[in-house]
mmCIF file of C-alpha atoms in Angstrom:
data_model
loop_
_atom_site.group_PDB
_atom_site.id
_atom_site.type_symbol
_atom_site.label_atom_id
_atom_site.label_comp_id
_atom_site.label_asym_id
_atom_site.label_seq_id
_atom_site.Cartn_x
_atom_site.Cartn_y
_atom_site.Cartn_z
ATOM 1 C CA UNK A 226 -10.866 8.921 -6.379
ATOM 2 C CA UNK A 227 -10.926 5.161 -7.459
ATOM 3 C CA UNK A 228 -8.590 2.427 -7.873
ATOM 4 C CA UNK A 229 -9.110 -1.132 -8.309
ATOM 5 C CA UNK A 230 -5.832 -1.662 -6.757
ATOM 6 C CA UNK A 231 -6.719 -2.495 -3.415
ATOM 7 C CA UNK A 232 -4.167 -4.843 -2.946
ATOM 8 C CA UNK A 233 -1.171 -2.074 -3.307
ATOM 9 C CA UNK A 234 -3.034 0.714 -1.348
ATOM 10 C CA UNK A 235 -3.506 -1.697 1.850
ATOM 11 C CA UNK A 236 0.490 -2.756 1.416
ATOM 12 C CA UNK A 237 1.055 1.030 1.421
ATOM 13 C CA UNK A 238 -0.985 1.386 4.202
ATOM 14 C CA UNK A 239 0.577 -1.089 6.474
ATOM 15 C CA UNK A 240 3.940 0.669 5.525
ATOM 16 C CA UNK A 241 2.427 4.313 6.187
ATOM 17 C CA UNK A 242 0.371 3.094 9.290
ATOM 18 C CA UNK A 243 2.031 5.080 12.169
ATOM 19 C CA UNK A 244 2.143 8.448 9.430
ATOM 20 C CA UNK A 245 -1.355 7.989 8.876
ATOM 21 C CA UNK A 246 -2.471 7.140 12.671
ATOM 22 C CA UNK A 247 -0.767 10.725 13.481
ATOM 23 C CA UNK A 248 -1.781 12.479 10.711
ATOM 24 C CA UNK A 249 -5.427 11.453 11.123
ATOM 25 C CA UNK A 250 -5.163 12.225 14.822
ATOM 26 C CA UNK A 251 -3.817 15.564 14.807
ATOM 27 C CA UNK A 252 -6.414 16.407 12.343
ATOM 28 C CA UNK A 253 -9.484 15.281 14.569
ATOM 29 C CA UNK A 254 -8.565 16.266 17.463
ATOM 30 C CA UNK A 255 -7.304 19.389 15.990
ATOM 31 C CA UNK A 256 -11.304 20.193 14.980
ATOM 32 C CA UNK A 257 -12.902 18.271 17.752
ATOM 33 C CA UNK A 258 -14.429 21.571 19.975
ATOM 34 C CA UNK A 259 -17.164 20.732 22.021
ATOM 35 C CA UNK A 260 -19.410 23.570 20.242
ATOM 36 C CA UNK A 261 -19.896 21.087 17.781
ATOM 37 C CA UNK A 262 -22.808 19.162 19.345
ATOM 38 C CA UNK A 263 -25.360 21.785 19.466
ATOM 39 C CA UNK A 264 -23.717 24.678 16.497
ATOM 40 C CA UNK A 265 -24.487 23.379 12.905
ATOM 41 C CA UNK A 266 -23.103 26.461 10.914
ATOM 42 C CA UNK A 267 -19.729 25.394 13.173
ATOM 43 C CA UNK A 268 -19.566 22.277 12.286
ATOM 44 C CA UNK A 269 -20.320 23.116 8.357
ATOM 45 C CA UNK A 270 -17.817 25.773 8.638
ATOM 46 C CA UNK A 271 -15.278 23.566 10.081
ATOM 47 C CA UNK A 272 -15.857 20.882 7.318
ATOM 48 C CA UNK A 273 -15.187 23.044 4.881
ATOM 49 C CA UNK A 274 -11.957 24.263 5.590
ATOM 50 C CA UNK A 275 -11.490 20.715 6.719
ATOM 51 C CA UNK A 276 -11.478 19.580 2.946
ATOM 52 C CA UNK A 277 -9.862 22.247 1.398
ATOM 53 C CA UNK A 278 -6.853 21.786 3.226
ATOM 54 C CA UNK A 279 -6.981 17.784 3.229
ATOM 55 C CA UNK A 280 -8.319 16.909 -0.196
ATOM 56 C CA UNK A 281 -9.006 13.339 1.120
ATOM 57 C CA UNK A 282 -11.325 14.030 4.027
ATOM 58 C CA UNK A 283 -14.361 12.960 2.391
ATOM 59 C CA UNK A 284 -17.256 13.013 5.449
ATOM 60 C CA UNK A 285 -17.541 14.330 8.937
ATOM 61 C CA UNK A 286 -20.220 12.378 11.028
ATOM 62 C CA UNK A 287 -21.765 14.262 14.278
ATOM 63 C CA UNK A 288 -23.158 11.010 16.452
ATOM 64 C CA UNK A 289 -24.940 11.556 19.707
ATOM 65 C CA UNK A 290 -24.352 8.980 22.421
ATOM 66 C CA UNK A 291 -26.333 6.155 20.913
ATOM 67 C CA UNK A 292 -24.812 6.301 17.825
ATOM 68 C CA UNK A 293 -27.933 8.285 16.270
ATOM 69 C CA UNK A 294 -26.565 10.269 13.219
ATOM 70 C CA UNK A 295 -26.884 14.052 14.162
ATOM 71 C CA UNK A 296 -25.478 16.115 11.193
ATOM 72 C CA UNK A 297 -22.868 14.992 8.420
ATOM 73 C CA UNK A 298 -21.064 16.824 5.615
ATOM 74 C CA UNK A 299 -19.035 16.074 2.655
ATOM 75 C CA UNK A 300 -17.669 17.541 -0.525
ATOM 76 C CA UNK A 301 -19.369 17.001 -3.664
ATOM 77 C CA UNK A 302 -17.958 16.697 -7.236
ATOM 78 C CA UNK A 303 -17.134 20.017 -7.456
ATOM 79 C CA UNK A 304 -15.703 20.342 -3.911
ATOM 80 C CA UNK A 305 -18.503 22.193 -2.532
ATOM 81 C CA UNK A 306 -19.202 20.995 0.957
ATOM 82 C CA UNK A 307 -22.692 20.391 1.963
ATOM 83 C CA UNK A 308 -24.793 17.829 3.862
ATOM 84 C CA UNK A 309 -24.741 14.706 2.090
ATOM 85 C CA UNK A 310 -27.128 13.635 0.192
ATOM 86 C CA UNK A 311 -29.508 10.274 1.147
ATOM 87 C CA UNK A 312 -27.715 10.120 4.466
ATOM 88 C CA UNK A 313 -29.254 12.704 7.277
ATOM 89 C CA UNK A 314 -30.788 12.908 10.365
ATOM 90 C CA UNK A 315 -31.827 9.993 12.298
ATOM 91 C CA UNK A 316 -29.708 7.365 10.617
ATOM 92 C CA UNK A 317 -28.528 4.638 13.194
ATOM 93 C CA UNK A 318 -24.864 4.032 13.209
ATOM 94 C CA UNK A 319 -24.228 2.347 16.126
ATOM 95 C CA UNK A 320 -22.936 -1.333 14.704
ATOM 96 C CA UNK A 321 -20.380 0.351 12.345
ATOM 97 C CA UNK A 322 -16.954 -0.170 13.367
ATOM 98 C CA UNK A 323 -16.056 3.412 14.008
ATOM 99 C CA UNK A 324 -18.724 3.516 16.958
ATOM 100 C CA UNK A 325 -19.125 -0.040 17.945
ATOM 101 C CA UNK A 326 -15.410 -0.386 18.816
ATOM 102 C CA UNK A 327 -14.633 2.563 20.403
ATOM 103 C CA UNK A 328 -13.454 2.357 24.181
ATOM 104 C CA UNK A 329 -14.244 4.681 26.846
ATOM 105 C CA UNK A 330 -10.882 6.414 27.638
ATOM 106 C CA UNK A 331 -9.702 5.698 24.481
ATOM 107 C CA UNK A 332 -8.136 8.834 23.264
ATOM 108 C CA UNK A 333 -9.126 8.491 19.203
ATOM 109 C CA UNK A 334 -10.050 5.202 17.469
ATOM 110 C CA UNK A 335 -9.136 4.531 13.996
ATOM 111 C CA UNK A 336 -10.412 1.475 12.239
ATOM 112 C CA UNK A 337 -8.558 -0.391 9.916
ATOM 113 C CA UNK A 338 -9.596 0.244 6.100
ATOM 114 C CA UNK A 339 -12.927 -1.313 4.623
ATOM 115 C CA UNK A 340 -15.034 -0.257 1.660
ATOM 116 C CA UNK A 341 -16.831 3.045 2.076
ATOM 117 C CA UNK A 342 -21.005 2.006 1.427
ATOM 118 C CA UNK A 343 -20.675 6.140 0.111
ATOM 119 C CA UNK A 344 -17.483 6.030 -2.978
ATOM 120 C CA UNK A 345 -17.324 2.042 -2.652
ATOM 121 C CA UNK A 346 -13.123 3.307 -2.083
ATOM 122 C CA UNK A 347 -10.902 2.117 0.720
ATOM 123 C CA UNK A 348 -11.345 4.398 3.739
ATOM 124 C CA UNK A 349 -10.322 4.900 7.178
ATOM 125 C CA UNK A 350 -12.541 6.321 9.802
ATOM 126 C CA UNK A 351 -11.583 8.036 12.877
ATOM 127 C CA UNK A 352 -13.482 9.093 16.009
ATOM 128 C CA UNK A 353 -13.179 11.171 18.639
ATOM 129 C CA UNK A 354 -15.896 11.882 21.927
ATOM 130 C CA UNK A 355 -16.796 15.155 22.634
ATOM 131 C CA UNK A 356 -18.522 16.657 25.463
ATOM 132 C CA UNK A 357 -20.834 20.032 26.013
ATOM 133 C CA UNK A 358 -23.127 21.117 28.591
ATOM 134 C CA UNK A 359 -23.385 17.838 29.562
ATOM 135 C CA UNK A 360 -24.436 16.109 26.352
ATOM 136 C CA UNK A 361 -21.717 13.533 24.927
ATOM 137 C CA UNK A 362 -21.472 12.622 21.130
ATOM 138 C CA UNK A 363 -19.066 11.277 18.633
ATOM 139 C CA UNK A 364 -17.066 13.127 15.830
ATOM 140 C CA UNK A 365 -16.372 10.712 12.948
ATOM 141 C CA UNK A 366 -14.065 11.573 9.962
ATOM 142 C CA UNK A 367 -14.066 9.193 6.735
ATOM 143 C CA UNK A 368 -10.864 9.521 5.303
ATOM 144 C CA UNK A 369 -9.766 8.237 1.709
ATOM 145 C CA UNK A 370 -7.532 6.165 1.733
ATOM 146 C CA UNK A 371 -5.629 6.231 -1.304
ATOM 147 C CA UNK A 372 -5.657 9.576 -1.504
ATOM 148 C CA UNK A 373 -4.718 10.073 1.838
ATOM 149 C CA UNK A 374 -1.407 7.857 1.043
ATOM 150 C CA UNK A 375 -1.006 10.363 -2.252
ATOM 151 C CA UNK A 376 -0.976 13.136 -0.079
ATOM 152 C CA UNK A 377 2.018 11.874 2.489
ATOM 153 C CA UNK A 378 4.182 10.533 -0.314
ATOM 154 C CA UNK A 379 3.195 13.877 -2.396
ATOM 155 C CA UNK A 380 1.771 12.253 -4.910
ATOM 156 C CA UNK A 381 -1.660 14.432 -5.563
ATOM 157 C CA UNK A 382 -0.414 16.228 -8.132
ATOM 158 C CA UNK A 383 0.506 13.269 -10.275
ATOM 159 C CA UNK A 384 -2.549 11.847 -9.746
ATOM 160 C CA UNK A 385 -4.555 14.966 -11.550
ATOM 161 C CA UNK A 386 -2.751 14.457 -14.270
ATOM 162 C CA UNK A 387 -2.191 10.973 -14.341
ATOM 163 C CA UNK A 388 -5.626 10.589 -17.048
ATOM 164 C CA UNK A 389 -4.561 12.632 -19.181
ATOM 165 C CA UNK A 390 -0.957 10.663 -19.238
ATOM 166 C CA UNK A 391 -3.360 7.843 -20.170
ATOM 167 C CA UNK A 392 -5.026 9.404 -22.423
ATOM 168 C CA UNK A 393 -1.774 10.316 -24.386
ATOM 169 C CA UNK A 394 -0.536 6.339 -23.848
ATOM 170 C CA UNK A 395 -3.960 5.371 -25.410
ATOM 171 C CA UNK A 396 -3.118 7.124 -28.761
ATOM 172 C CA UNK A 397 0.474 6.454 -29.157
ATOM 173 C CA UNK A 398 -0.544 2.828 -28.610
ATOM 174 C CA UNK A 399 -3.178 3.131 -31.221
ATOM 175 C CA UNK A 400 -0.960 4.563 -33.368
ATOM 176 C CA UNK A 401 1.951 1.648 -33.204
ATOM 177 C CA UNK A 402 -1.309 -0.439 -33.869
ATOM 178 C CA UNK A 403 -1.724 0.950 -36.611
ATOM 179 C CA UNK A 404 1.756 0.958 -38.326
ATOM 180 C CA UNK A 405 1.836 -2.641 -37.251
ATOM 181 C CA UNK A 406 -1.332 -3.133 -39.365
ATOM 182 C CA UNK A 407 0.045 -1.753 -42.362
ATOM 183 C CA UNK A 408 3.299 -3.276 -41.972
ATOM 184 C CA UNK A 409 0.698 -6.847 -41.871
ATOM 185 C CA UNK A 410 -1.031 -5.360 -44.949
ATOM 186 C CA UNK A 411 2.443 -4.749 -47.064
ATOM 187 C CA UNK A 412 3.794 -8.314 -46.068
ATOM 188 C CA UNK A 413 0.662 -10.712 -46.762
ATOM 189 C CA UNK A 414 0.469 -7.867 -50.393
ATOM 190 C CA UNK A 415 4.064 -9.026 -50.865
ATOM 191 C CA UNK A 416 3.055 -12.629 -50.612
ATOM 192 C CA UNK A 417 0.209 -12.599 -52.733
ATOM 193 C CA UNK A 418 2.423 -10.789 -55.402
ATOM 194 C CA UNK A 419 5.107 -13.420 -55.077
ATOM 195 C CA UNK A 420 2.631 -16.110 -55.793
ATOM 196 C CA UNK A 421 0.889 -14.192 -58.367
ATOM 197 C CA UNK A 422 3.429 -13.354 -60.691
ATOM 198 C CA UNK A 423 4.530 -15.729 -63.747
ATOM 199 C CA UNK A 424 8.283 -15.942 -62.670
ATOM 200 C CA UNK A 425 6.926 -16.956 -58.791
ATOM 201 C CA UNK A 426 9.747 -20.077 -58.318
ATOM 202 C CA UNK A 427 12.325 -17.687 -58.865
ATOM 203 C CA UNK A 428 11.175 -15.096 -56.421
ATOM 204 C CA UNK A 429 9.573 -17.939 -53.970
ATOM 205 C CA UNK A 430 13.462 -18.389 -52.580
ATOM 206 C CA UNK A 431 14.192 -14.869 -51.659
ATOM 207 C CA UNK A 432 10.816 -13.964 -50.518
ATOM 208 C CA UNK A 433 9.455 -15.474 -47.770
ATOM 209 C CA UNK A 434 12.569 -14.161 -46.126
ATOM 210 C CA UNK A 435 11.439 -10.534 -46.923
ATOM 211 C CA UNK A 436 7.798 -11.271 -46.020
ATOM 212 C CA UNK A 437 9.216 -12.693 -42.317
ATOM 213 C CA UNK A 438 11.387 -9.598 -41.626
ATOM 214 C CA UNK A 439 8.489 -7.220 -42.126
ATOM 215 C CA UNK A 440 5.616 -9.319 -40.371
ATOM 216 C CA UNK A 441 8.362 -10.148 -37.138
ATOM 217 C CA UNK A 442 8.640 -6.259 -37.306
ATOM 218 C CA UNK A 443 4.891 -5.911 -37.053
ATOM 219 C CA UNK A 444 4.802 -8.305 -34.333
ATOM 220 C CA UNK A 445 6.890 -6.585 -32.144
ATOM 221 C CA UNK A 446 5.654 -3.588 -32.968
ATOM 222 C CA UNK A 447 2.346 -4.635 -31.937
ATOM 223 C CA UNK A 448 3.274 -6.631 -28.823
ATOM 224 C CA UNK A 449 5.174 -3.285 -27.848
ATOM 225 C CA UNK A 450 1.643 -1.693 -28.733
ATOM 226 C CA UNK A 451 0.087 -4.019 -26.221
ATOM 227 C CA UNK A 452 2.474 -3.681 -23.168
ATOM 228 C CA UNK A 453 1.713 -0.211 -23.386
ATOM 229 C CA UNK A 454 -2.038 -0.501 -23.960
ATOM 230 C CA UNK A 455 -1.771 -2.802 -20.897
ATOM 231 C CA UNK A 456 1.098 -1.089 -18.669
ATOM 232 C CA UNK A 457 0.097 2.592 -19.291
ATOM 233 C CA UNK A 458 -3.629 2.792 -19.576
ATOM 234 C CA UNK A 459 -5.721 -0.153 -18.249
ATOM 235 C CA UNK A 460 -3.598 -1.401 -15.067
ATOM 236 C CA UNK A 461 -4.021 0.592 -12.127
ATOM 237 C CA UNK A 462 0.058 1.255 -11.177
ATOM 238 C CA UNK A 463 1.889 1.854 -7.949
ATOM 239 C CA UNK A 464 5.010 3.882 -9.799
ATOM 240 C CA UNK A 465 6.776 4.173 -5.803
ATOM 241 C CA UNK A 466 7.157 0.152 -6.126
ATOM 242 C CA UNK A 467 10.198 -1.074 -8.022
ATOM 243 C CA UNK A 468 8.302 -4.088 -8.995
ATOM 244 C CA UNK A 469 6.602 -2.586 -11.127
ATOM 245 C CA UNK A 470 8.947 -0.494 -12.857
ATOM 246 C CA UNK A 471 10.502 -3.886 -13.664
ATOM 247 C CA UNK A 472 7.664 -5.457 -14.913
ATOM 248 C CA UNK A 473 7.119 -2.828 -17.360
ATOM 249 C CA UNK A 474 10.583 -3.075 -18.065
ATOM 250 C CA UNK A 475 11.123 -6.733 -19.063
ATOM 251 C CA UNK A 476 8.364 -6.625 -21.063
ATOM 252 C CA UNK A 477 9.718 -3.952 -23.563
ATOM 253 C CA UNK A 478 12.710 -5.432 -23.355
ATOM 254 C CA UNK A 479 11.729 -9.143 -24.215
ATOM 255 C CA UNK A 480 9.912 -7.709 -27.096
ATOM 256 C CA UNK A 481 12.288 -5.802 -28.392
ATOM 257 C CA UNK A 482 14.981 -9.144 -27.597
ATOM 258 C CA UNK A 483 12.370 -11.491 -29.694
ATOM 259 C CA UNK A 484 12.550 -9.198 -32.517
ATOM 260 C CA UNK A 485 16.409 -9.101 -32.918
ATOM 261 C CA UNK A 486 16.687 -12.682 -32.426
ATOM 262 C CA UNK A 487 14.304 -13.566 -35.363
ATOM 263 C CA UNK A 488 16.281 -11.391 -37.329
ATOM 264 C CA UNK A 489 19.684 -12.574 -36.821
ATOM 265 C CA UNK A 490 17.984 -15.897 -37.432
ATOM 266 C CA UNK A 491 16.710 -14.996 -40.464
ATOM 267 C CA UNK A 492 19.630 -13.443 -41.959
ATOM 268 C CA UNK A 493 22.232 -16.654 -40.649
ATOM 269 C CA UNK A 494 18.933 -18.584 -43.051
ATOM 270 C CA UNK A 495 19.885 -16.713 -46.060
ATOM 271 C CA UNK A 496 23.585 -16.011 -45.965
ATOM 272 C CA UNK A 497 23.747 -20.548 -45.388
ATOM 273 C CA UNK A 498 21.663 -20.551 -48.458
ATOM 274 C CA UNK A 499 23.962 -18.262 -50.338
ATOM 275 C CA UNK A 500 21.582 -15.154 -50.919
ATOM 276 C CA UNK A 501 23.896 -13.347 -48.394
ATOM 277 C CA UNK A 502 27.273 -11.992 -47.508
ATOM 278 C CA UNK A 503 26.044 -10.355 -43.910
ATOM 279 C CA UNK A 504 26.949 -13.545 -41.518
ATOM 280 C CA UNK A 505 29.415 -11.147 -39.833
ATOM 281 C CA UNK A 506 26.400 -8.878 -39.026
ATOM 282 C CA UNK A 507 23.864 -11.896 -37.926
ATOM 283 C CA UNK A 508 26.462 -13.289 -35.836
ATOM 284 C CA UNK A 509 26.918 -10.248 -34.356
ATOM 285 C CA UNK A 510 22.963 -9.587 -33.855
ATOM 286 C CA UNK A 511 23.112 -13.443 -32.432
ATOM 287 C CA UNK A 512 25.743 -12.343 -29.676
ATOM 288 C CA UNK A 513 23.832 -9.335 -28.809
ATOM 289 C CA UNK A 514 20.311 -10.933 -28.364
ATOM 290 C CA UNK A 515 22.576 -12.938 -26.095
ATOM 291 C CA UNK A 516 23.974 -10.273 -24.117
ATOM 292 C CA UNK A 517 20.768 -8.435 -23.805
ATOM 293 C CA UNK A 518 19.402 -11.460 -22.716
ATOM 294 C CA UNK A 519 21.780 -11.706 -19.967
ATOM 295 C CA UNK A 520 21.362 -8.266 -18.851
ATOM 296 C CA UNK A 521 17.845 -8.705 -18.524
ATOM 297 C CA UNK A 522 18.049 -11.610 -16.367
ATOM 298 C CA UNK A 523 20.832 -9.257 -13.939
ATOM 299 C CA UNK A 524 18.215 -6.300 -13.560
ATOM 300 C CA UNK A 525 15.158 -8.887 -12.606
ATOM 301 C CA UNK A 526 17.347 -10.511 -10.446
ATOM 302 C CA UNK A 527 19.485 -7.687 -8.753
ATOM 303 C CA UNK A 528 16.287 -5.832 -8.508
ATOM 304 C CA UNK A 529 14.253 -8.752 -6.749
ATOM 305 C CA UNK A 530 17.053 -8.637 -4.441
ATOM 306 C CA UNK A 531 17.112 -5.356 -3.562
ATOM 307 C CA UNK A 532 13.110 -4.621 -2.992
ATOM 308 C CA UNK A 533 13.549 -7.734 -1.197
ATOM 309 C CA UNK A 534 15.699 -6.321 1.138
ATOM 310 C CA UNK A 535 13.726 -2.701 1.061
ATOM 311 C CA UNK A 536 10.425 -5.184 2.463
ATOM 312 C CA UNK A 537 12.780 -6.236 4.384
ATOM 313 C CA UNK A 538 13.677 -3.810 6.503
ATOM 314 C CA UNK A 539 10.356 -2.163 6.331
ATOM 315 C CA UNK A 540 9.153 -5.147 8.027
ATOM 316 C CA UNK A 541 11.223 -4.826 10.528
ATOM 317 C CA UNK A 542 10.666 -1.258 11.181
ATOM 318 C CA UNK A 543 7.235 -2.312 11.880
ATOM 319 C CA UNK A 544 7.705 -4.891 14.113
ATOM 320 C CA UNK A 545 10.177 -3.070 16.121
ATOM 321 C CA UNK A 546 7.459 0.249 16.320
ATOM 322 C CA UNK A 547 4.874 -2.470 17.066
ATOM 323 C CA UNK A 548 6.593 -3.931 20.236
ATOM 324 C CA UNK A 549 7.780 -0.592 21.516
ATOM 325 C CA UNK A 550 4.125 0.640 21.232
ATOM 326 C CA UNK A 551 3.053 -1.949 23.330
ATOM 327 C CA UNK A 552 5.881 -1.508 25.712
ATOM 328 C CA UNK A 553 4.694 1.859 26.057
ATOM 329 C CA UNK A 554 0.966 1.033 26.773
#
């Protein structure tokens, strides 16, 4: 799995940090047999149930006490585990973080997340020492990250299906492009046909007003078009934050607010110029831009306020864990 949203998979991180530390160290410790050192169908075998059950283990590492690479195993594209390729016997791993760190005594050592040099995704690794017959090596597991933080918030499902979501946002914004091209096409034909026409000074009064209603509707047709283009299909989105719920949001809105305001404008134009009776109806349009307006500014700011306090309290949470922890060390 990839995401160039590295910045909202660390935040989640941080606020998942004690879930993942225990979920992580159940699951190592919970394969860690001492068998492992010297049984290679054991350790295959115990990979592979390994990622079937956790869909975001992505490697197990077998180190000996120097940090010399024994065995490892992964899951390929199609799931199937089996030793990974370029990466085998003999390979010196005694300066990465997961080995170079770890303490004796120390029960299991998680790093903090870096870039995997494998899937070039966030991961976490995790190591445990094991001991047999007198030989002493190293179990590593290289977690992903993000999906790792999909599967506690039960999010894998959505993920699946999340492309072909995109896929579906691609075409609908396509099409809107597309009406808002013709809609372009039928105003500028207008236009031309206006200017064209013997009898054009008549008609020139009466129909740039016509032309502007249909090319504002294109516009905001389009710019809807483009939030959607943007929102749905090429930003990578954290749907658990509210902030970004109300980004996407206030952007359909402000279109939409644009639009209705450039009508009412138009239509106060014509009914001061006498080629109108509807000033009850701008007015009214005028007073409800307004009062959407309003409204808009409420939800950004009542929901600033309350993610604000959500962080909030989150933060404290973790500060709180964070001296107890140490109180109990």
């Amino acid at each position: 799995m990839h995401s160039a949203n590295y910045i909202s998979t660390i935040d989640r991180y941080h606020e998942q940090s004690r879930s993942i530390r225990e979920l992580i160290e159940s699951i190592i410790t919970g394969i860690g047999e001492p068998r492992l050192l010297t049984d290679q169908a054991a350790l295959h075998s115990v990979t592979e149930k390994l990622i079937d059950l956790y869909p975001f283990v992505d490697l197990v590492y077998l180190l000996d006490e120097e940090g010399v690479q024994v065995a490892e195993y992964g899951a390929d594209e199609t799931g199937y585990v089996n030793r990974a390729m370029g990466r085998g016997k003999g390979t010196d791993r005694s300066q990465r973080p997961y080995f170079k760190f770890f303490q004796e005594g120390e029960y299991v050592h998680l790093t903090e997340p870096y870039l995997s040099s494998a899937s070039r995704d966030l991961c976490i690794s995790a190591t445990l020492q094991i001991e047999h017959q007198g030989r002493v090596g190293y179990l590593v597991i290289d977690v992903d990250l993000e999906a790792m933080i999909s599967f506690l918030l039960g999010d894998t499902l959505r993920r699946r299906i999340e492309p072909f979501f995109r896929a579906l946002y691609g075409l609908f914004a396509a099409a809107m492009l597309m009406v808002a091209g013709v809609l372009f096409y039928s105003s500028m034909s207008e236009l031309v046909h206006a200017l064209m026409e013997p009898g054009w000074a008549a008609e020139l009064r009466l129909k740039p007003f016509e032309v502007i209603v249909v090319l504002t509707l294109a516009m905001a047709i389009f710019d809807l078009a483009k939030t959607v283009f943007e929102e749905e299909v090429l930003m990578e989105k954290d749907v658990h934050r509210h902030s970004t719920v109300r980004r996407t949001m206030t952007r359909f809105v402000a279109a939409i607010l644009v639009a209705i305001l450039i009508e009412g404008l138009l239509t106060m134009f014509k009914v001061s110029m006498g080629y109108s009776d509807q000033g009850t109806v701008a007015t009214l349009m005028v007073f409800a831009a307004a009062a959407l307006l309003v409204a808009l500014g409420l939800y950004v700011y009542l929901g600033a306020l309350a993610e604000a306090a959500l962080l909030g309290n989150n933060g404290r949470s973790r500060r709180w864990r964070n001296v107890r922890n140490r109180r109990d060390h």
